[in-house]
PDB file of C-alpha atoms and ligand atoms in Angstrom:
ATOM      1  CA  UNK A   1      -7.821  10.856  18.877  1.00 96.00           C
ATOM      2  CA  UNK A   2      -6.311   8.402  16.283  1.00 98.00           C
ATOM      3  CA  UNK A   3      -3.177   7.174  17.301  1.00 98.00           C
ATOM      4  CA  UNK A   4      -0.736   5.609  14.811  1.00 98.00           C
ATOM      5  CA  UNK A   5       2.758   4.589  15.270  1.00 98.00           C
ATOM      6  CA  UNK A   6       4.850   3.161  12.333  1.00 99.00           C
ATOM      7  CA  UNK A   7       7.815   1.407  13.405  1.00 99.00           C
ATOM      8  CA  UNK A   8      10.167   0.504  10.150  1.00 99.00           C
ATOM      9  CA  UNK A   9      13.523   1.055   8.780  1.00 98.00           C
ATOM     10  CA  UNK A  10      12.191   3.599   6.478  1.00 98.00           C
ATOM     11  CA  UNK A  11      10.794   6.483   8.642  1.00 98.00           C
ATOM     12  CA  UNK A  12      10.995   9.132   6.160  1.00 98.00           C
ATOM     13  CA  UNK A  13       8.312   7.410   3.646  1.00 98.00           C
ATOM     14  CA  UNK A  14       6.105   9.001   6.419  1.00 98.00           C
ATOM     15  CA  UNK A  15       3.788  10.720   6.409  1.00 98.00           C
ATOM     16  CA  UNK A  16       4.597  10.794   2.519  1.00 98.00           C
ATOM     17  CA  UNK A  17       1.306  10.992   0.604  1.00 98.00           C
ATOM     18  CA  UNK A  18      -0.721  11.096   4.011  1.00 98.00           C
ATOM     19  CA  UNK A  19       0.702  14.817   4.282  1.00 98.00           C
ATOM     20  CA  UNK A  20      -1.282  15.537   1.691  1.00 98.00           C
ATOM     21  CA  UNK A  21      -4.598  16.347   0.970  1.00 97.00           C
ATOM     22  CA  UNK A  22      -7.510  15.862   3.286  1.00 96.00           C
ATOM     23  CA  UNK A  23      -5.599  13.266   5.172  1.00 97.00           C
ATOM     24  CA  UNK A  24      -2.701  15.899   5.661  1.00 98.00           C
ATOM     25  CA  UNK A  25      -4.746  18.710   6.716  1.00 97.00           C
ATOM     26  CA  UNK A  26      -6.535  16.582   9.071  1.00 97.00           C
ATOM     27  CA  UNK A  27      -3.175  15.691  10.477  1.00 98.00           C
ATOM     28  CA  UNK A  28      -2.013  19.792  10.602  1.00 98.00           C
ATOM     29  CA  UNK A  29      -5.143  20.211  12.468  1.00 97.00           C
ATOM     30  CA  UNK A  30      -4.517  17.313  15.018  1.00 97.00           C
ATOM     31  CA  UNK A  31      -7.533  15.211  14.068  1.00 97.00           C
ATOM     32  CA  UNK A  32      -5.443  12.566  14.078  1.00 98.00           C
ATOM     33  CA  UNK A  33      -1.418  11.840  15.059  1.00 98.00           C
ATOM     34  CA  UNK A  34       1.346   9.834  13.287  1.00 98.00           C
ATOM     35  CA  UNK A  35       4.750   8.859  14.509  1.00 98.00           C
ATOM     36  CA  UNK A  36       6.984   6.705  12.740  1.00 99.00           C
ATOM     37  CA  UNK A  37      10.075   5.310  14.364  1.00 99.00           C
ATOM     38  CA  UNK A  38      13.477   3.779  13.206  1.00 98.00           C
ATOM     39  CA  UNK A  39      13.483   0.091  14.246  1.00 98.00           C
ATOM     40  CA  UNK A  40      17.458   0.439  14.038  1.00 98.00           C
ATOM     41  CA  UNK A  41      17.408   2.988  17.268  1.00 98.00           C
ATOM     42  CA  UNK A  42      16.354  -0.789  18.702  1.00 98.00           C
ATOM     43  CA  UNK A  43      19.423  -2.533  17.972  1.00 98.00           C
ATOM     44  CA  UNK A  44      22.369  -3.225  20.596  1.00 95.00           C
ATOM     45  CA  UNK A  45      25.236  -3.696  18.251  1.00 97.00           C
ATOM     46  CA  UNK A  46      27.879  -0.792  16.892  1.00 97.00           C
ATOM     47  CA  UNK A  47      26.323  -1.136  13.012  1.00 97.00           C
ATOM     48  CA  UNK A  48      22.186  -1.031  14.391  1.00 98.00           C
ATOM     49  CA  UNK A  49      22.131  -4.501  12.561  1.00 98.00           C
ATOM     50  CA  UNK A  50      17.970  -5.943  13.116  1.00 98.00           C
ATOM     51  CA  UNK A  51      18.533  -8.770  11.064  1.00 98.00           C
ATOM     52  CA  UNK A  52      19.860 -12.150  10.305  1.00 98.00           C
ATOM     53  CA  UNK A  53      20.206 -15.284   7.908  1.00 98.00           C
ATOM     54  CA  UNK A  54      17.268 -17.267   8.220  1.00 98.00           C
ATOM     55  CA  UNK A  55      17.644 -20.635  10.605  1.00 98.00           C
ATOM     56  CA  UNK A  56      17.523 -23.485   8.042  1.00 98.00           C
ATOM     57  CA  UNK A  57      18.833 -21.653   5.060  1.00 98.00           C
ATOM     58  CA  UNK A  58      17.676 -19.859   2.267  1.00 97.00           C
ATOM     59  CA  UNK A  59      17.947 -16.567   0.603  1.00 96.00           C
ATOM     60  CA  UNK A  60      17.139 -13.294   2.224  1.00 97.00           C
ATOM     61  CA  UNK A  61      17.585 -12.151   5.971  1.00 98.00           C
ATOM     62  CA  UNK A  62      14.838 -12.076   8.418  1.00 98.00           C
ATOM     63  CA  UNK A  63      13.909  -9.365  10.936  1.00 98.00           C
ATOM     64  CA  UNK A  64      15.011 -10.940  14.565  1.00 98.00           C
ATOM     65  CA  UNK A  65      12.482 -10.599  17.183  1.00 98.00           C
ATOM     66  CA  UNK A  66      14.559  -9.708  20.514  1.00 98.00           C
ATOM     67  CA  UNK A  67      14.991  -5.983  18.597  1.00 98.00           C
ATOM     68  CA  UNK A  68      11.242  -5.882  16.951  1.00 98.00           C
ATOM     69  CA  UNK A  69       9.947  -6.889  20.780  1.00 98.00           C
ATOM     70  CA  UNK A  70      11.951  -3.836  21.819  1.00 98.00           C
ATOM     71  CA  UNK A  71      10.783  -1.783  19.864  1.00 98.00           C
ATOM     72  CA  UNK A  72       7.180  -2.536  20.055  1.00 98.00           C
ATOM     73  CA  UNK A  73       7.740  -3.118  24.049  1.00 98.00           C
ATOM     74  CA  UNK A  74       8.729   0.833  23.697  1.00 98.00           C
ATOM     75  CA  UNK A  75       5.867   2.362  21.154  1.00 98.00           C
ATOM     76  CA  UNK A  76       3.329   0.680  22.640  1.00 98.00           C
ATOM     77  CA  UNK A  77       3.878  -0.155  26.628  1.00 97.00           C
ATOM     78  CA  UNK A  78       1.570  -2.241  27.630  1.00 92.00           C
ATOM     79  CA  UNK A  79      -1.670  -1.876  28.781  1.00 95.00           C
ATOM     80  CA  UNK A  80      -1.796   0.100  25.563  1.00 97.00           C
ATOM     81  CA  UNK A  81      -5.498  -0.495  23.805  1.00 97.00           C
ATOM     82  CA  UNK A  82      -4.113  -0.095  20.247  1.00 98.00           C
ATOM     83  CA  UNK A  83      -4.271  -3.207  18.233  1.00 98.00           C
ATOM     84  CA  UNK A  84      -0.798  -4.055  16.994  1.00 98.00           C
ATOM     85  CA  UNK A  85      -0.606  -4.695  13.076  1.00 99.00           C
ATOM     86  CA  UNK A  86       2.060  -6.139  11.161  1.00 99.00           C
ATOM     87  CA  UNK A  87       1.453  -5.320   7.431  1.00 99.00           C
ATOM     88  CA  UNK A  88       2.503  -9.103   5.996  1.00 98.00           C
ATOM     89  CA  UNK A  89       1.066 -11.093   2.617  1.00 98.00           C
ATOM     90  CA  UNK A  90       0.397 -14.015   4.614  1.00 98.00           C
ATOM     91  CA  UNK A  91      -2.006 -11.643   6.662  1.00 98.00           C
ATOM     92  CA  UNK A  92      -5.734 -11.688   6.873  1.00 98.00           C
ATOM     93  CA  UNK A  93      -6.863  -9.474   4.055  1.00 98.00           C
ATOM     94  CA  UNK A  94      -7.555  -5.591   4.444  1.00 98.00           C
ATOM     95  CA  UNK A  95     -11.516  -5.006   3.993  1.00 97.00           C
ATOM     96  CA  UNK A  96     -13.710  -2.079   4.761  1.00 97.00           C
ATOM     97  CA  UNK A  97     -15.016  -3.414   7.740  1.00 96.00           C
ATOM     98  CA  UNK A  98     -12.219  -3.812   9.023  1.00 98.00           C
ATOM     99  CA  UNK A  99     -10.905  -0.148   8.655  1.00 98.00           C
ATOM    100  CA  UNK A 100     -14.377   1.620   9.874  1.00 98.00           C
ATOM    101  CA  UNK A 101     -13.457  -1.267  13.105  1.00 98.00           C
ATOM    102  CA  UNK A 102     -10.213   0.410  13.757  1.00 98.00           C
ATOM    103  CA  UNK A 103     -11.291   4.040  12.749  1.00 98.00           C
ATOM    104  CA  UNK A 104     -13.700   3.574  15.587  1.00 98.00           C
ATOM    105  CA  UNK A 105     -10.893   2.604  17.810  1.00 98.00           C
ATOM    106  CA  UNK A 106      -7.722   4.226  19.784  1.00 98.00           C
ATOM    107  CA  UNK A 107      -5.268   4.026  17.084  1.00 98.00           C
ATOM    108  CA  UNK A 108      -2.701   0.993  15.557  1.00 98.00           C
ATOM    109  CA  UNK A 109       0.389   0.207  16.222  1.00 98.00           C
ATOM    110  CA  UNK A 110       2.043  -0.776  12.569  1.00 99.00           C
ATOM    111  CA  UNK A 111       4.959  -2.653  12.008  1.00 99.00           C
ATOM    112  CA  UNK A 112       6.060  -2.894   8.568  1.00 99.00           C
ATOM    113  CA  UNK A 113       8.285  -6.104   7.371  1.00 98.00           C
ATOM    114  CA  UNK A 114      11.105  -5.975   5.129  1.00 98.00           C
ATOM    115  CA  UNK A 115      13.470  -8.634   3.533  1.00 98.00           C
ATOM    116  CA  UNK A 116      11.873 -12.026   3.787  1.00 97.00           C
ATOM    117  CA  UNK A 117       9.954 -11.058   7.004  1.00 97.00           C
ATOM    118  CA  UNK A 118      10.098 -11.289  10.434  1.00 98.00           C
ATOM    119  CA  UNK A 119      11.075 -14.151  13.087  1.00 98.00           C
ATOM    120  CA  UNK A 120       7.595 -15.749  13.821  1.00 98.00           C
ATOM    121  CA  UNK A 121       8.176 -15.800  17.346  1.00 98.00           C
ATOM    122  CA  UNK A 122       7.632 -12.094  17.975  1.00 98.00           C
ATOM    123  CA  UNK A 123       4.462 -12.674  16.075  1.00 98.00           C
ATOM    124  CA  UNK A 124       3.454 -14.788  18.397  1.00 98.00           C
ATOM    125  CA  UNK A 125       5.080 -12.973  21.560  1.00 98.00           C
ATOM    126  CA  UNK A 126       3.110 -10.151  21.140  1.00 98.00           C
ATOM    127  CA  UNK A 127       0.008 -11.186  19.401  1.00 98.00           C
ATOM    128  CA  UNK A 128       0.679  -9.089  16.324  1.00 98.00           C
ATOM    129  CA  UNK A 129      -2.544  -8.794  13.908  1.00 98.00           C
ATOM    130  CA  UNK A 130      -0.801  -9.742  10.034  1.00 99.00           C
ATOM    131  CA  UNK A 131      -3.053  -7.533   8.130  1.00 99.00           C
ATOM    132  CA  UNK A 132      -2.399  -8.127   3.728  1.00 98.00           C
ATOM    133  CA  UNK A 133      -3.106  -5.173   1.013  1.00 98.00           C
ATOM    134  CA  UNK A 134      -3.415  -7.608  -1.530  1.00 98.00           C
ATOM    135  CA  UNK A 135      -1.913 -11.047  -3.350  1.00 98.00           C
ATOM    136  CA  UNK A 136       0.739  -9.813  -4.171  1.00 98.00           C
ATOM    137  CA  UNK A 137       4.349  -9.044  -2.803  1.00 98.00           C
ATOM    138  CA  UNK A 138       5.755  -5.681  -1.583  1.00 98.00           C
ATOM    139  CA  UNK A 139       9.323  -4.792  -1.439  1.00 98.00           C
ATOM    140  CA  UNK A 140       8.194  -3.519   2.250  1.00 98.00           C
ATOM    141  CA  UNK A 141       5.601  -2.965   4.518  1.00 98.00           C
ATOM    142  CA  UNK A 142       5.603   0.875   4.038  1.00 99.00           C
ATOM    143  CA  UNK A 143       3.282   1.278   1.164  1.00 98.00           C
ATOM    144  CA  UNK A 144       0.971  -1.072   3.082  1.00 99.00           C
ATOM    145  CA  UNK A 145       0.670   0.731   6.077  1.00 99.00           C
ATOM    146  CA  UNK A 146      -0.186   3.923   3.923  1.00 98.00           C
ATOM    147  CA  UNK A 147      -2.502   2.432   1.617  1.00 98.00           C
ATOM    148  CA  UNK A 148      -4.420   0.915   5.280  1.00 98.00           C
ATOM    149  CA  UNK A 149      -3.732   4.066   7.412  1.00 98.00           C
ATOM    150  CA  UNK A 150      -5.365   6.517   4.095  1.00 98.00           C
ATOM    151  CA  UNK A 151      -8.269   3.969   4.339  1.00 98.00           C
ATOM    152  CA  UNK A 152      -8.582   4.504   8.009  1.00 98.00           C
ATOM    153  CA  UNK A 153      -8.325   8.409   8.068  1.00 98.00           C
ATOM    154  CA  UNK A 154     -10.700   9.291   5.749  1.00 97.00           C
ATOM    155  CA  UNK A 155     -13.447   7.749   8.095  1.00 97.00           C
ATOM    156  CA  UNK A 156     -12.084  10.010  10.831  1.00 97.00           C
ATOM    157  CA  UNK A 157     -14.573  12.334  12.001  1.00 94.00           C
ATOM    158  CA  UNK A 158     -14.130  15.689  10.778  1.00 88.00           C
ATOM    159  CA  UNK A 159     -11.505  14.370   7.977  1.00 91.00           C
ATOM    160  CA  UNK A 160     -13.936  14.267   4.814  1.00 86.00           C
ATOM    161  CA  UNK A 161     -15.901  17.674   3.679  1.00 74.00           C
ATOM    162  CA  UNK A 162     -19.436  15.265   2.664  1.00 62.00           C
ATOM    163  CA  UNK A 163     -19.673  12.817   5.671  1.00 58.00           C
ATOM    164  CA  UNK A 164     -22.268  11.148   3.523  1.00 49.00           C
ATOM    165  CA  UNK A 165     -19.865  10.250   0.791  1.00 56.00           C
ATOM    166  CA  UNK A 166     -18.120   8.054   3.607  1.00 58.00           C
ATOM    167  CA  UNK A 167     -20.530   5.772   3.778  1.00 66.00           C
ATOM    168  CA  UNK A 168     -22.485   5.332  -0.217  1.00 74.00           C
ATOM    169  CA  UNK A 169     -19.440   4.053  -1.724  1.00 85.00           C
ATOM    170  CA  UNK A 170     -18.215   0.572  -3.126  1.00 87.00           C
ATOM    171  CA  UNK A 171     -18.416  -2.120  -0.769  1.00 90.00           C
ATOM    172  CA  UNK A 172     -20.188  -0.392   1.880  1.00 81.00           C
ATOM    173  CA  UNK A 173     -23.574  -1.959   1.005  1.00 87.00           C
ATOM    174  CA  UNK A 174     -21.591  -5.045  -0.117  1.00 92.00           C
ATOM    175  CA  UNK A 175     -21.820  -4.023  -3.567  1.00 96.00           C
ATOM    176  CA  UNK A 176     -19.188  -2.331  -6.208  1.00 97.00           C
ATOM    177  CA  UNK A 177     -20.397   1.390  -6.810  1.00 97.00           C
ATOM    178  CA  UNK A 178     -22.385   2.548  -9.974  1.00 98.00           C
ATOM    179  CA  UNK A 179     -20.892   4.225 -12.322  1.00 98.00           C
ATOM    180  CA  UNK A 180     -20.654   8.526 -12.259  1.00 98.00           C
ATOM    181  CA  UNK A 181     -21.172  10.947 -14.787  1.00 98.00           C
ATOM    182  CA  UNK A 182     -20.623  15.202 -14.655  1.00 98.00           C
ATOM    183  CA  UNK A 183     -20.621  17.478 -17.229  1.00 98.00           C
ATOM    184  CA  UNK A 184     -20.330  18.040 -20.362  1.00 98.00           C
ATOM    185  CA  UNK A 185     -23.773  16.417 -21.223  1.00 98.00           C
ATOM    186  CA  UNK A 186     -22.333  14.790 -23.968  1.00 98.00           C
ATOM    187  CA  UNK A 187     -18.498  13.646 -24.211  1.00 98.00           C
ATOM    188  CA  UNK A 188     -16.920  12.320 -27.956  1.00 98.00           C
ATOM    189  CA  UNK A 189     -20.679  11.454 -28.981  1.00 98.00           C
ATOM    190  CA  UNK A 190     -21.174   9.703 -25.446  1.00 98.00           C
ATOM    191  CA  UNK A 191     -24.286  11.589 -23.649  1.00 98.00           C
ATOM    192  CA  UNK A 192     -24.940  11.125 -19.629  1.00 98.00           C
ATOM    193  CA  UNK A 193     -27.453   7.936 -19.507  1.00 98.00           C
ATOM    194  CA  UNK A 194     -31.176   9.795 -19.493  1.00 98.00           C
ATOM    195  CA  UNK A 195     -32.398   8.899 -16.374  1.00 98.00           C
ATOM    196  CA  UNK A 196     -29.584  10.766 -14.691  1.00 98.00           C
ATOM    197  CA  UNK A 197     -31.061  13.979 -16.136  1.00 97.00           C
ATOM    198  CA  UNK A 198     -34.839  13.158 -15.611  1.00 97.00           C
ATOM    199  CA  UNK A 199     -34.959  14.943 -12.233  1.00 97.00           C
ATOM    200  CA  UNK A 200     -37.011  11.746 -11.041  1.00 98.00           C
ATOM    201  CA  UNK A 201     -34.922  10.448  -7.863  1.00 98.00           C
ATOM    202  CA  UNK A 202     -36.509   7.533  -7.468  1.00 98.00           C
ATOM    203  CA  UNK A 203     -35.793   6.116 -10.443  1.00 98.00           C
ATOM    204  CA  UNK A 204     -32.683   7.351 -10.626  1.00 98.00           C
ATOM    205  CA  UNK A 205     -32.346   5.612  -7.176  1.00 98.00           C
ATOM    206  CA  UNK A 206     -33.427   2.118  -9.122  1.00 98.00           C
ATOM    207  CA  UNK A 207     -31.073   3.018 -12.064  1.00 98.00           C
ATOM    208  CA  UNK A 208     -28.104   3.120  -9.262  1.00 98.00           C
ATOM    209  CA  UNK A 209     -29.151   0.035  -7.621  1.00 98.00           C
ATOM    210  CA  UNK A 210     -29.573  -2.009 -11.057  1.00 98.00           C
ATOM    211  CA  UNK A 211     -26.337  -0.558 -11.941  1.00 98.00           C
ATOM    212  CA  UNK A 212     -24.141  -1.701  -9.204  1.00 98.00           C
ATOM    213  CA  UNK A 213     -25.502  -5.176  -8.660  1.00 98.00           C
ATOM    214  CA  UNK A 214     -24.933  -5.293 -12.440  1.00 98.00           C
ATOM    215  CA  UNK A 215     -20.934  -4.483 -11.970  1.00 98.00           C
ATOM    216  CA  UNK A 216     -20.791  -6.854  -9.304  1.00 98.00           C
ATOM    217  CA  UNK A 217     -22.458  -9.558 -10.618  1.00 98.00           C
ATOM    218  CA  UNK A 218     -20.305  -9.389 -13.772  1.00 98.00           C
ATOM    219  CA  UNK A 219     -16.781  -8.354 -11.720  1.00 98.00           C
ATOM    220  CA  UNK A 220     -16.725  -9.417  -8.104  1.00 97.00           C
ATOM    221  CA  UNK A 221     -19.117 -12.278  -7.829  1.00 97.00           C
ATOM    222  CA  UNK A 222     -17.569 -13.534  -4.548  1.00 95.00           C
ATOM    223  CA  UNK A 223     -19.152 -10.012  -2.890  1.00 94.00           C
ATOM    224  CA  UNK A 224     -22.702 -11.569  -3.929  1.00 94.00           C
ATOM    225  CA  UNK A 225     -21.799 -14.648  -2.116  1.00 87.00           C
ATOM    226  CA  UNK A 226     -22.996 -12.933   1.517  1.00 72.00           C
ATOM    227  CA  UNK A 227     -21.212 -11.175   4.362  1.00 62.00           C
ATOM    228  CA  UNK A 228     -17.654 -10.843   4.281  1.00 57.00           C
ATOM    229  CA  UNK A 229     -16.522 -12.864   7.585  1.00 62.00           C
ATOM    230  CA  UNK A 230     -16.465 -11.358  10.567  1.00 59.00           C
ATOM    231  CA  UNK A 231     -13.324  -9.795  11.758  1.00 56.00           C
ATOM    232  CA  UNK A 232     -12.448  -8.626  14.832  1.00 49.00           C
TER     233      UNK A 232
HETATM  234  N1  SAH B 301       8.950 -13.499   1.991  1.00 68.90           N
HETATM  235  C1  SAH B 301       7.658 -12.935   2.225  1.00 68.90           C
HETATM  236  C2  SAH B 301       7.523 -11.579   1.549  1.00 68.90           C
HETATM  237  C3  SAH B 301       8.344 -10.499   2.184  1.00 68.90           C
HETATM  238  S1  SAH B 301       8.049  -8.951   1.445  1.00 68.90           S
HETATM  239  C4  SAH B 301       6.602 -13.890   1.699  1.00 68.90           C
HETATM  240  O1  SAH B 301       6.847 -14.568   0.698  1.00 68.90           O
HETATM  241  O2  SAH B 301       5.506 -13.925   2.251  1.00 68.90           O
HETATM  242  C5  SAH B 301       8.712  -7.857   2.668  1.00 68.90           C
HETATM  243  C6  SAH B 301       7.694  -7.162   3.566  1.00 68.90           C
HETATM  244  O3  SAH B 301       6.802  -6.402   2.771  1.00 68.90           O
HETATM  245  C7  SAH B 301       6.803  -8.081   4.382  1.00 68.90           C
HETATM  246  O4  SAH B 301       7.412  -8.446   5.581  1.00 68.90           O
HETATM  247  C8  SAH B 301       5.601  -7.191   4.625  1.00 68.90           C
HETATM  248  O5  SAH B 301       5.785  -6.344   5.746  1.00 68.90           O
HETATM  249  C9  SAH B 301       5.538  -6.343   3.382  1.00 68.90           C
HETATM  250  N2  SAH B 301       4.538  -6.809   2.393  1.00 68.90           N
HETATM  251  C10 SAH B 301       4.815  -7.394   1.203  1.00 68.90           C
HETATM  252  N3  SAH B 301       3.684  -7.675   0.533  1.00 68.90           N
HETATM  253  C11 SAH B 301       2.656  -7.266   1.312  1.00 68.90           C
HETATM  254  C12 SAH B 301       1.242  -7.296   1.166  1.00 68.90           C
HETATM  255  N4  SAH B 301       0.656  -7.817   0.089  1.00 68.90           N
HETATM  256  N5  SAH B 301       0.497  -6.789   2.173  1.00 68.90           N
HETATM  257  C13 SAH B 301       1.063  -6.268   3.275  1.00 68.90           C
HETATM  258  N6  SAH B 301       2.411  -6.224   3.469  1.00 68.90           N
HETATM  259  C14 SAH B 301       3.202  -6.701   2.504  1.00 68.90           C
END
């Protein structure tokens, strides 16, 4: 079974919008387990304080790694097969291969940053995995570790109703997705393109495929460029 364990300052944002939906039933049903923990239960000091000024100045605080390495030490004693994630903008960024990699796997440990970060030395201690949602910068690593553990759980098995749907959608074929269309047949003078309606599958096959090589061509050009590098 999927294992996940959040460790943050924030442990109510969980399950949050994961206990909802598919993802939420899936968790009622024990097709997959989430535990988030308070980093603070980590700390040695009467006011549970996990962070500091930074060394060499600057605004902010910074997480301090003898508490994070407790923590994590804790979650995830080792040998324990999960990979250990730290959500982080300076991370390698999120991509569907990725997620079906660690859908396929044991579980993640996720540790989610707030302030300016965390010491670098934990990092390195114990070989945490920055993982990035995006160029951009969160107030905290919560939203990140929900937008990459939704990703995750859908590909569970036994978590979405039309297993096929899992795998025909953007980026699985290295392309964006063509566009959909559902009734009504025709929508402020807009009708469903005809093809859609001809009952021939084949070409509506080719209409799909011209479609989303179209989109990607014309929005994510980079995709066109080949594989996506390997990850691990
Ligand atoms: N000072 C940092 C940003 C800290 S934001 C910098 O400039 O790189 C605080 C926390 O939010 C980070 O530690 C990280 O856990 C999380 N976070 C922010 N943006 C993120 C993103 N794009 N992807 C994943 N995590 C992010």
């Amino acid at each position: 079974m999927f294992r996940a364990t959040v460790l943050t300052l924030y442990p109510e944002m969980f399950p949050g919008a994961l206990g909802l939906s598919l993802a939420g039933k899936a968790l009622e049903r024990g097709d997959w387990a989430l535990e988030a923990v308070q980093i603070r239960d980590f700390a040695s000091d009467r006011h549970r304080t996990i962070d500091d000024t930074p060394a060499g100045g600057g605004a902010g605080m910074v997480m301090r790694p003898d508490i994070l390495a407790k923590a994590i030490d804790a979650v995830a004693p080792s040998p324990d097969a999960r990979p250990k994630l730290l959500m982080s903008p300076r991370g390698r960024p999120l991509t569907q291969r990725r997620v079906r990699a660690l859908a396929a796997g044991p579980g993640a440990m996720i540790l989610c940053g707030r302030f300016e970060g965390v010491d670098q030395r934990v990092i390195e201690a114990r070989g945490l995995e920055e993982v990035s949602i995006g160029d951009y910068i969160l107030s905290g690593g919560e939203p990140a570790a929900l937008v990459l553990l939704d990703a995750v759980v859908r590909l569970l098995p036994g978590v979405m109703g039309n297993a096929a749907s899992g795998t025909e959608e953007s980026f699985e074929n290295g392309l964006l997705e063509h566009p959909h269309y559902t009734r009504p047949q025709v929508f402020e003078g807009r009708p469903i393109p005809q093809v859609l309606t001809s009952g021939n599958h084949a070409k509506i096959a080719a209409w799909r495929r011209g479609e989303a090589e179209r989109l990607t061509r014309e929005r994510r050009p980079d995709l066109l460029a080949g594989p996506q590098p390997v990850t691990k």
